[in-house]
Coordinates of C-alpha atoms in Angstrom, one line a residue:
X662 CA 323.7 29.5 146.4
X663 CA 325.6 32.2 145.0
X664 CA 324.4 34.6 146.9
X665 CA 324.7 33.1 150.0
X666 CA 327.4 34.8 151.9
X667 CA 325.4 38.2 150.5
X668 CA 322.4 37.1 152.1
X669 CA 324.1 35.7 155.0
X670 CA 325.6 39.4 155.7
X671 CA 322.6 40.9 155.6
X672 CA 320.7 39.2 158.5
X673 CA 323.6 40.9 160.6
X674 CA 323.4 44.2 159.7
X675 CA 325.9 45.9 161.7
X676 CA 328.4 45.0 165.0
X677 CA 328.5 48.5 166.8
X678 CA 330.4 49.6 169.7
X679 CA 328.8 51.3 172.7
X680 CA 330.1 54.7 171.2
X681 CA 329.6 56.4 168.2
X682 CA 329.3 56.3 165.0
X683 CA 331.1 58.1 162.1
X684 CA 330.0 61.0 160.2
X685 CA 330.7 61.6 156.3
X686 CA 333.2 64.7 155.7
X687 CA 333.7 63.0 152.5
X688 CA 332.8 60.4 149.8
X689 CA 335.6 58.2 150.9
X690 CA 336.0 58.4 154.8
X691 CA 333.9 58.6 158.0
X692 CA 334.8 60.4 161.0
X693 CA 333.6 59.7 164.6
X694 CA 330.8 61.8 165.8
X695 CA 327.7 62.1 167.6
X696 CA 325.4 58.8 168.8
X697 CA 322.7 60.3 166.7
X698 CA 324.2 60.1 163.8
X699 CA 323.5 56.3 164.2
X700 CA 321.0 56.4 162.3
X701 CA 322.9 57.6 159.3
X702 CA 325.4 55.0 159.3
X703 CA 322.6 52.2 159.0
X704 CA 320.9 54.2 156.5
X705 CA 324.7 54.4 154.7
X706 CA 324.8 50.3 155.2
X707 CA 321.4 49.5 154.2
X708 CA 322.0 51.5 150.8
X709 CA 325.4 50.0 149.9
X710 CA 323.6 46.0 150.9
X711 CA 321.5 46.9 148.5
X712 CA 323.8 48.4 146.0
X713 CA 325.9 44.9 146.2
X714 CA 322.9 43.0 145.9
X715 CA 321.8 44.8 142.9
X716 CA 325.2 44.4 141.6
X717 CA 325.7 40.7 142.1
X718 CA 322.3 40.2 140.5
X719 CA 323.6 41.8 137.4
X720 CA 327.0 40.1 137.3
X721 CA 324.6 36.5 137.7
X722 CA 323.0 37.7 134.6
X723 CA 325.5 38.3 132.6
X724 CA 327.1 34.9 133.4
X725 CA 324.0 33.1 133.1
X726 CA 323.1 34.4 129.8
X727 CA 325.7 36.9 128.4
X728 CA 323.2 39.7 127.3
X729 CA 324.2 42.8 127.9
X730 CA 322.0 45.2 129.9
X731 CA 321.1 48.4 128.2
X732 CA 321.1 50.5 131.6
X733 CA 323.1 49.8 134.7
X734 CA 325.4 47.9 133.0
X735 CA 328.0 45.6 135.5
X736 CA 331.3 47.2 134.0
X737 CA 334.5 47.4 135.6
X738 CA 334.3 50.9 137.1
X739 CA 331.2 49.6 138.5
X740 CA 332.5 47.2 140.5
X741 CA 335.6 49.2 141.7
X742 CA 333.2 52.3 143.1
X743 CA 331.1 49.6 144.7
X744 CA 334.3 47.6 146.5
X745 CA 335.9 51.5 147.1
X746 CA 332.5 52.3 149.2
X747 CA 333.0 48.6 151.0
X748 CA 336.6 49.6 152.3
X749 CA 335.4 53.4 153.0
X750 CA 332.9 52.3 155.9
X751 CA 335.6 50.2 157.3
X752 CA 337.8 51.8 160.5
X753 CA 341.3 52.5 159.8
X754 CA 342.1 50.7 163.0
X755 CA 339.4 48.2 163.6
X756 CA 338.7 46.9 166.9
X757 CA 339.0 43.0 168.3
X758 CA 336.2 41.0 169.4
X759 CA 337.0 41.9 173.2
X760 CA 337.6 45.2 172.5
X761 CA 334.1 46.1 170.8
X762 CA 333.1 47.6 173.9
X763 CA 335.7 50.1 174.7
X764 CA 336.8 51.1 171.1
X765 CA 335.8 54.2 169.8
X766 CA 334.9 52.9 166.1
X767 CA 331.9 51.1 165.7
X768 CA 332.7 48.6 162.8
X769 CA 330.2 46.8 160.4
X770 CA 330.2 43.3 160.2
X771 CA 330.6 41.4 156.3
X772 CA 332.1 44.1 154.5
X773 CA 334.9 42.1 153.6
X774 CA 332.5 39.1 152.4
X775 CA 330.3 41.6 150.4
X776 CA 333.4 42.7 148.3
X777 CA 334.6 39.1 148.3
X778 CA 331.4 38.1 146.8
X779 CA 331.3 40.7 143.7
X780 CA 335.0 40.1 143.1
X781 CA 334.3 36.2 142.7
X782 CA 330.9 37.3 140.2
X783 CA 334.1 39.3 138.6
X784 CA 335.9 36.3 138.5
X785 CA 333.1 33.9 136.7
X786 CA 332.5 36.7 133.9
X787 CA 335.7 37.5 132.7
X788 CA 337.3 34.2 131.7
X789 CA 341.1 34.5 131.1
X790 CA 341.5 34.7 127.0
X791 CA 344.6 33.4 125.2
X792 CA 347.3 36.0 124.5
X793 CA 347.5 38.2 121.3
X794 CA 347.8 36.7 118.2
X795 CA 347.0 33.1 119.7
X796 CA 343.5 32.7 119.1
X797 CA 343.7 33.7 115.6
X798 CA 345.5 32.0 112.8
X799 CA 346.8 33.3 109.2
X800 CA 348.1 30.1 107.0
X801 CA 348.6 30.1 103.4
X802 CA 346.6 26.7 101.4
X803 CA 346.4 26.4 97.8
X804 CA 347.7 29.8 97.3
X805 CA 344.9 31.5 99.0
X806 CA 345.3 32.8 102.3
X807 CA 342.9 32.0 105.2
X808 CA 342.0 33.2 108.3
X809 CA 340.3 31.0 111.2
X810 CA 339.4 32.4 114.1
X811 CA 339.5 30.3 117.4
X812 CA 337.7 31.0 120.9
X813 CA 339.5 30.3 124.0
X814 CA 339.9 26.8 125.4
X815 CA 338.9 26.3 129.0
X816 CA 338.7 22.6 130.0
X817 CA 337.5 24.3 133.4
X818 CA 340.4 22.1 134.8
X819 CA 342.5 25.2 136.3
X820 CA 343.3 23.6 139.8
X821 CA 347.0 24.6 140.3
X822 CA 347.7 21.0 142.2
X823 CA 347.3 19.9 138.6
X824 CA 350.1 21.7 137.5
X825 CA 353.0 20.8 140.3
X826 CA 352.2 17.8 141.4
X827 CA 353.1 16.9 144.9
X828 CA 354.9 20.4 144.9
X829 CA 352.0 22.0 146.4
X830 CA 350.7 20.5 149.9
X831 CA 347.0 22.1 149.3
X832 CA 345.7 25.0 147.0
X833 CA 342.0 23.2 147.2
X834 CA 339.8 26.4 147.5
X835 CA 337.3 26.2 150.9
X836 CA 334.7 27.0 148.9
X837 CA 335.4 25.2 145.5
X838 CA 336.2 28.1 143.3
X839 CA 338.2 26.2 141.3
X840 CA 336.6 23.4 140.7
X841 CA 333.4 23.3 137.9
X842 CA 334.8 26.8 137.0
X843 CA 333.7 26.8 132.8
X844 CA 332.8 29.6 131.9
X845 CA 329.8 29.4 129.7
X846 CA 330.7 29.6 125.8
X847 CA 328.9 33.0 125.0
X848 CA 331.3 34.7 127.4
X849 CA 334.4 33.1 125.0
X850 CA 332.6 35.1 122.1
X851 CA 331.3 38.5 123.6
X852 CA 332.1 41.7 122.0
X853 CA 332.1 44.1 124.5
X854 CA 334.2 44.0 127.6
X855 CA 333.7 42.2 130.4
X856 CA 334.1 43.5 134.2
X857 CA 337.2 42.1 134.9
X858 CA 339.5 42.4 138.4
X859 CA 341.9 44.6 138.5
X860 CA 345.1 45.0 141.0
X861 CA 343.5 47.8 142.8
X862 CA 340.2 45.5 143.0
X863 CA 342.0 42.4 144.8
X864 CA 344.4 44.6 147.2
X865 CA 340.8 46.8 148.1
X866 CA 339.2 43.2 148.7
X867 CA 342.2 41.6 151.0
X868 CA 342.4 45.1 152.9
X869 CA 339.2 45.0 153.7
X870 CA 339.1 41.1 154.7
X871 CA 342.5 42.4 157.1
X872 CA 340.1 44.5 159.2
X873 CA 337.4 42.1 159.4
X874 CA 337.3 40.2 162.5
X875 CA 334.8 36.6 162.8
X876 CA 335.2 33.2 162.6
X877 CA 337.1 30.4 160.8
X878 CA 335.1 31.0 157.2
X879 CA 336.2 34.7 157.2
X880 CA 340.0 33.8 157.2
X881 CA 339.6 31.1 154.6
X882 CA 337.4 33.4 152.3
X883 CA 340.9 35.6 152.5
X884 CA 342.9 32.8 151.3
X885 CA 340.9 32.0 148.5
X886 CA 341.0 35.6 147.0
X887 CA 344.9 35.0 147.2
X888 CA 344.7 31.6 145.2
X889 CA 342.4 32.4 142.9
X890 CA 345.1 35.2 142.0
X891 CA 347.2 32.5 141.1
X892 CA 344.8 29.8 139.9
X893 CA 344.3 32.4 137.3
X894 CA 347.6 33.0 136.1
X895 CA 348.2 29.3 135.8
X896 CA 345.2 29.1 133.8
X897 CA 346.6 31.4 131.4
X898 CA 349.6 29.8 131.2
X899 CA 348.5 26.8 130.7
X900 CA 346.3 28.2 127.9
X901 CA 349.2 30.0 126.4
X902 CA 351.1 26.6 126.1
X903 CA 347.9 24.8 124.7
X904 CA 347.4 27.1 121.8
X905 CA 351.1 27.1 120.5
X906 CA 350.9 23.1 120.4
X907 CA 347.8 23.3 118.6
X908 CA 349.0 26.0 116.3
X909 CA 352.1 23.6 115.7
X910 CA 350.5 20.3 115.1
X911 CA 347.7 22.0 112.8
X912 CA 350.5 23.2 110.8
X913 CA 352.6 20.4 110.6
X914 CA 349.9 18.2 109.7
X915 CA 348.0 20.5 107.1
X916 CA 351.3 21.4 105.9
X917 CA 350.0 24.8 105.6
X918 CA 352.7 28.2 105.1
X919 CA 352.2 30.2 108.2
X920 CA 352.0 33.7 107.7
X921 CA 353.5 36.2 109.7
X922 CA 351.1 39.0 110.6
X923 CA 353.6 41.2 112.4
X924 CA 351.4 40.3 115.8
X925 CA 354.1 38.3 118.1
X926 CA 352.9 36.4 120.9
X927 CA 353.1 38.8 123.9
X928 CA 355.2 36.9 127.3
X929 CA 352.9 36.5 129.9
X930 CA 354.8 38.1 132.2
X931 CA 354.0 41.1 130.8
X932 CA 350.3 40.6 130.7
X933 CA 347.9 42.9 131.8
X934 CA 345.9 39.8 133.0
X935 CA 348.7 38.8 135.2
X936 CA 348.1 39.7 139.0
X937 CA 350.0 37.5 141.1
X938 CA 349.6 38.4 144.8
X939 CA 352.1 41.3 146.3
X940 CA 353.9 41.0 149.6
X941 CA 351.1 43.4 151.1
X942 CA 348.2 40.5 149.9
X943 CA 350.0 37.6 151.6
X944 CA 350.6 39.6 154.5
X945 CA 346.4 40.4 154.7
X946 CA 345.9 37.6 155.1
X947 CA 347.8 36.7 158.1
X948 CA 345.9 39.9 159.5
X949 CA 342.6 38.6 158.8
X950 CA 344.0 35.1 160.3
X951 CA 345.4 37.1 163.6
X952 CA 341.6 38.7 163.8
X953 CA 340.0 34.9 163.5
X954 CA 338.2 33.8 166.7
X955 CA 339.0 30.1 165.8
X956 CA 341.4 28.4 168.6
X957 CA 343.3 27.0 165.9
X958 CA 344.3 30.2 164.1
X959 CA 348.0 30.2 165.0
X960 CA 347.9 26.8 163.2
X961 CA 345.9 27.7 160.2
X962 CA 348.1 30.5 159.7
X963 CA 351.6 28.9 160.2
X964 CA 350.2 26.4 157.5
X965 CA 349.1 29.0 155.1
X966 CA 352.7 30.3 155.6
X967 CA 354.6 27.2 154.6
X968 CA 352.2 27.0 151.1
X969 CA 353.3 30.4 150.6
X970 CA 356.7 29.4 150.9
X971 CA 355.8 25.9 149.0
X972 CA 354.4 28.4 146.1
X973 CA 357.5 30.5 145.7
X974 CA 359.4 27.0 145.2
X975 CA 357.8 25.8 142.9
X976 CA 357.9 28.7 140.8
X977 CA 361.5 28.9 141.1
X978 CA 361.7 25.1 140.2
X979 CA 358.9 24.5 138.0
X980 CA 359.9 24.8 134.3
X981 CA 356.8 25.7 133.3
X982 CA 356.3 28.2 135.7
X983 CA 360.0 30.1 135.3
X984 CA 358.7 30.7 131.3
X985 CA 355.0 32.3 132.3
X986 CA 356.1 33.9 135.9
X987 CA 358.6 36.8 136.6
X988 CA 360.7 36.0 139.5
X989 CA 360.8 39.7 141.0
X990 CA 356.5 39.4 141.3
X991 CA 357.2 36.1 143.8
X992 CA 357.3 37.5 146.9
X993 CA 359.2 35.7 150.2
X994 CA 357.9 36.3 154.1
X995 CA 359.4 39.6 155.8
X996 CA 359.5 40.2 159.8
X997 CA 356.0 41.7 159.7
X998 CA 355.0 38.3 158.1
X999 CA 357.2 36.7 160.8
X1000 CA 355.1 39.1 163.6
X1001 CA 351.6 38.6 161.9
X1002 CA 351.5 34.9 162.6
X1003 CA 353.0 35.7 166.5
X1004 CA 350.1 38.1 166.6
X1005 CA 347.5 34.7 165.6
X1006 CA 349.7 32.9 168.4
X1007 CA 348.6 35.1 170.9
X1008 CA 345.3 34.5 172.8
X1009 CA 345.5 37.2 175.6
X1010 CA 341.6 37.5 176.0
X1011 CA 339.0 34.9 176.3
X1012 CA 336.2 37.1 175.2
X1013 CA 337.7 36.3 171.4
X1014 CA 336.2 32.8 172.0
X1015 CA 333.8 30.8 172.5
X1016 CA 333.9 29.1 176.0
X1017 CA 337.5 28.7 178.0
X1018 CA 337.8 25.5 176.8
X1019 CA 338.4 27.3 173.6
X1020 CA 340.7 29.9 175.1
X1021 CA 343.0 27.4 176.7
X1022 CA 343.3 25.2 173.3
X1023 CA 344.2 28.2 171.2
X1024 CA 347.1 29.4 174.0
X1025 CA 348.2 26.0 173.5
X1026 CA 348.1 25.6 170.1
X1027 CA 349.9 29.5 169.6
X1028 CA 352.3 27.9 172.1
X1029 CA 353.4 25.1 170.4
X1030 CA 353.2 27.5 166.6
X1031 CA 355.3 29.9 168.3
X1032 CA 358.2 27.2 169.5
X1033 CA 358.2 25.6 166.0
X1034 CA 358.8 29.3 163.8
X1035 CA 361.5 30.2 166.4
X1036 CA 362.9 26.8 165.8
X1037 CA 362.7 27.3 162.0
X1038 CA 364.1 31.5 162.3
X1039 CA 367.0 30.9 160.5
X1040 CA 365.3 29.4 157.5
X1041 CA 363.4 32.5 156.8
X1042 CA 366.7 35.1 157.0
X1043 CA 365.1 37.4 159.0
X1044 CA 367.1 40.1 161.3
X1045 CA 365.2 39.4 164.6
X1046 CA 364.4 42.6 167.1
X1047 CA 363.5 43.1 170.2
X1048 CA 359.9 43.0 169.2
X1049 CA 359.6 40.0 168.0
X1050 CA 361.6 38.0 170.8
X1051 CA 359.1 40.0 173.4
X1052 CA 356.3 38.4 171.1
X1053 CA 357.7 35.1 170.8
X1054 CA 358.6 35.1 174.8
X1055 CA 354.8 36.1 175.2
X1056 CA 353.3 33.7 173.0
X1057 CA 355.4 30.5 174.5
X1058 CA 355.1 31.5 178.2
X1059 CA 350.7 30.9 177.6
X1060 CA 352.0 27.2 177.9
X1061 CA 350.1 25.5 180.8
X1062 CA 353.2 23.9 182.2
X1063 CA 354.3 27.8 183.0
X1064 CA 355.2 28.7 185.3
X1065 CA 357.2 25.6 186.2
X1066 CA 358.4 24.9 189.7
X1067 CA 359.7 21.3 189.8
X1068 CA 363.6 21.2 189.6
X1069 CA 363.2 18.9 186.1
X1070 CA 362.2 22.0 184.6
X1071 CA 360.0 21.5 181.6
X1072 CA 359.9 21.5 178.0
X1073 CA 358.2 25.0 177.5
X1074 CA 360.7 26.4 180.5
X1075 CA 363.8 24.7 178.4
X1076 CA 362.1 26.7 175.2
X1077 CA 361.7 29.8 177.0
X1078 CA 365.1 29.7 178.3
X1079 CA 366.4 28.8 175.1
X1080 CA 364.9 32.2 173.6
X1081 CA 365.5 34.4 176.3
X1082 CA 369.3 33.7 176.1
X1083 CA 369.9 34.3 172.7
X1084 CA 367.7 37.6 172.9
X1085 CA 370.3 38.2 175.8
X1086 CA 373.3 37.7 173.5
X1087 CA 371.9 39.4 170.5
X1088 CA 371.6 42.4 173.3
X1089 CA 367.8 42.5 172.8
X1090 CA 366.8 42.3 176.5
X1091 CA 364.4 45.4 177.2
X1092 CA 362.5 46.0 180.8
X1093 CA 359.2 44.1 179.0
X1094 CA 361.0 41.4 178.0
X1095 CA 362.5 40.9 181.9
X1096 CA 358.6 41.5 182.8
X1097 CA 357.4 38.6 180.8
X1098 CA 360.3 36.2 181.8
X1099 CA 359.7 37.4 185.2
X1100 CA 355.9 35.8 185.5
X1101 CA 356.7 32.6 184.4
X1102 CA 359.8 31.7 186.5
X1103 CA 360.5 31.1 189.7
X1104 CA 363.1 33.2 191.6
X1105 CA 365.7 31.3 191.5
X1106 CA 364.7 30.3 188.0
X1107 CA 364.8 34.0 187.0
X1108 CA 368.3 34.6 188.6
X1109 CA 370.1 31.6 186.7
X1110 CA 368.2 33.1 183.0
X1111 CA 370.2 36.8 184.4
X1112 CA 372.9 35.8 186.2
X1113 CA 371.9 37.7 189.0
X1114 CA 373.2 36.7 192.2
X1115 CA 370.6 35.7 195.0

């Protein structure tokens, strides 16, 4: 079962375009050539599947049984080359679904998951230890001075809903990374290091999960890489707290003379360990949520906004959290945020779905999304443009009761008109803008919006 969304990639190959494909100038980019050099980008994919196979097979190992291999050992630079050539094959400008045909990239389908899937082996095999000078103790009994070393604690309890309460709304992972997460006890004792992700590794990762376009599981295999970010930095913290109280009860109770080894506890703020998610991580994946072909992306998205926004408040009101997290590393939406989710509200082709049954739900449902966020605006402090109300025009004029010709009006006319004239008195109305208003209104209905004379 681990290796299921491996294998799963492999049965599909590669999703290529009717053009070309690219040609290596270098180790780390492809440039478009030639159809025959088709053949060398399969040959390229085939090595790297099984380069990632390989590579997962060792990281299973060493979780299963902790020995370490004496050749093509699963280290941390390792793993970073292997992710690196994962995110090199990808377009810099990937294609959509319905525009697989026309671009001139061809793009490789479960490159994303393939880097997802090391990263979570990465995951099991470096389990978080407690800080410096935690999981050792120095006390003084009888006059003789001991030393007792202590592994780290993992109760394999490191769900973050745990932590806040009803803070959180949902942090559950889609595919339960959280939960039966121990990490076997040989990995609490090992001498040598273990491959362990890096910042570089998780922003490689989510960039490559923001190109990758598919269905509903792709875009929640993006969100988990973000919470596990932050499932792990509660873990620590948690940790962090647990040893103190232990080291404090054991003392008290003992009534032992601790001794100061000149090691102080280091904050976990400024832990090497500590990689909470950047503004550029959040906003991946919104991307990879704007590439889904489920109908209810806009949704899924707008909902994976507000527990970003649930997250950030709860570390600013958490006491627990405001000792282990630095403020200035929680990150709040921006306008490309803001944009990313209009971009998962529009559903301009049908060819992204399945059937139009499909098509019309997810116009409906980026309709609705779209009327909610502009209704929310001013809770996110965001200096609109003219960009953004041409999005949000465009995404709630795909509501079926537009265009709108009975003299009651309707709700998604009273919405649109609602937008349109505070885009007007922002003085934000550009010649697209008119265009879009345009197709959904009647003349006479367009002439009252501009007070244009008939």
């Amino acid at each position: 079962p681990s290796q299921q969304v491996a294998d799963n990639n492999n049965n599909n190959n590669s999703r290529t375009s009717t053009s070309t494909i690219s040609k290596v100038d270098d180790d780390d980019g492809w440039h478009i050539t030639k159809e025959e050099d088709i053949p060398k980008g399969q040959r390229r994919l085939r090595w790297i599947d099984a380069q990632t196979r390989f590579l997962c097979r060792m990281l299973d190992d060493l979780y299963r049984t902790g020995i370490r291999r004496e050749t093509d050992r699963p280290r941390t630079e390792r793993c970073h080359r292997a992710i690196a050539k994962l995110l090199a094959m990808t377009p810099k400008n990937p294609p959509r679904i319905y525009e697989s045909t026309s671009h001139p990239d061809i793009t490789f389908a479960g490159l994303a998951q393939r880097g997802g899937e090391v990263l979570r082996r990465m995951e099991q095999c470096s389990p978080l230890q407690s800080s410096k000078g935690s999981s050792s103790k120095s006390t003084k009994k009888n006059g003789e001075e001991t030393s007792k070393e202590e592994p780290a604690h993992d109760d394999g309890d490191d769900d973050v809903t745990t932590l806040f309460g009803n803070n959180v709304s949902s942090f559950s992972s889609y595919q339960n990374v959280y939960s039966n997460n121990k990490p076997p006890p040989h990995l609490s004792f090992t001498k040598f290091e273990l491959p362990t992700p890096s910042r570089e590794i998780y922003n490689m990762v989510l960039i490559s999960y923001a190109k990758e376009s598919g269905g509903l599981h792709v875009a929640q295999q993006a969100e988990d890489v973000v919470w596990s970010m932050i499932s792990r930095v509660v873990h620590q913290m948690r940790q962090q707290q647990r040893s103190k109280i232990e080291q404090t009860i054991t003392n008290e109770c003992n009534d032992d003379e601790v001794v100061d080894d000149g090691n102080e506890e280091e904050p976990l703020s400024n832990s090497p360990h500590v990689v909470l998610p950047t503004i550029e991580n959040w906003n991946c994946v919104l991307n990879c949520w704007s590439r889904s072909t489920d109908p209810d992306r806009a949704y899924r998205a707008y909902s994976f906004l507000l527990e970003w926004t649930e997250w950030n408040e709860a570390c600013r009101n958490n006491e627990e959290l405001r000792e282990g997290v630095n403020l200035m590393d929680v990150h709040y939406p921006d306008l490309d945020s803001f944009r990313r989710i209009l971009q998962c509200c529009l559903a301009t082709a049908a060819d992204e779905f399945e059937d139009e049954a499909e098509f019309n739900r997810a116009r409906e449902m980026g309709a609705g999304v779209a009327t909610r966020l502009w209704k929310e605006r001013q809770t996110w402090y965001l200096a609109l443009n003219s960009a953004v109300y041409r999005d949000v025009l465009r995404a709630i004029c795909q509501s079926s009761e537009l265009p709108c010709k009975s003299a009651k009006g309707s709700k998604a006319l009273n919405d649109m008109a609602r937008v349109f004239t505070q885009c007007r008195e922002d003085d934000m109305v550009t010649p697209e803008i008119l265009d879009v208003v345009r197709d959904v209104t009647t003349e006479k209905q367009f002439a009252q919006l501009t007070f244009q004379k008939m």
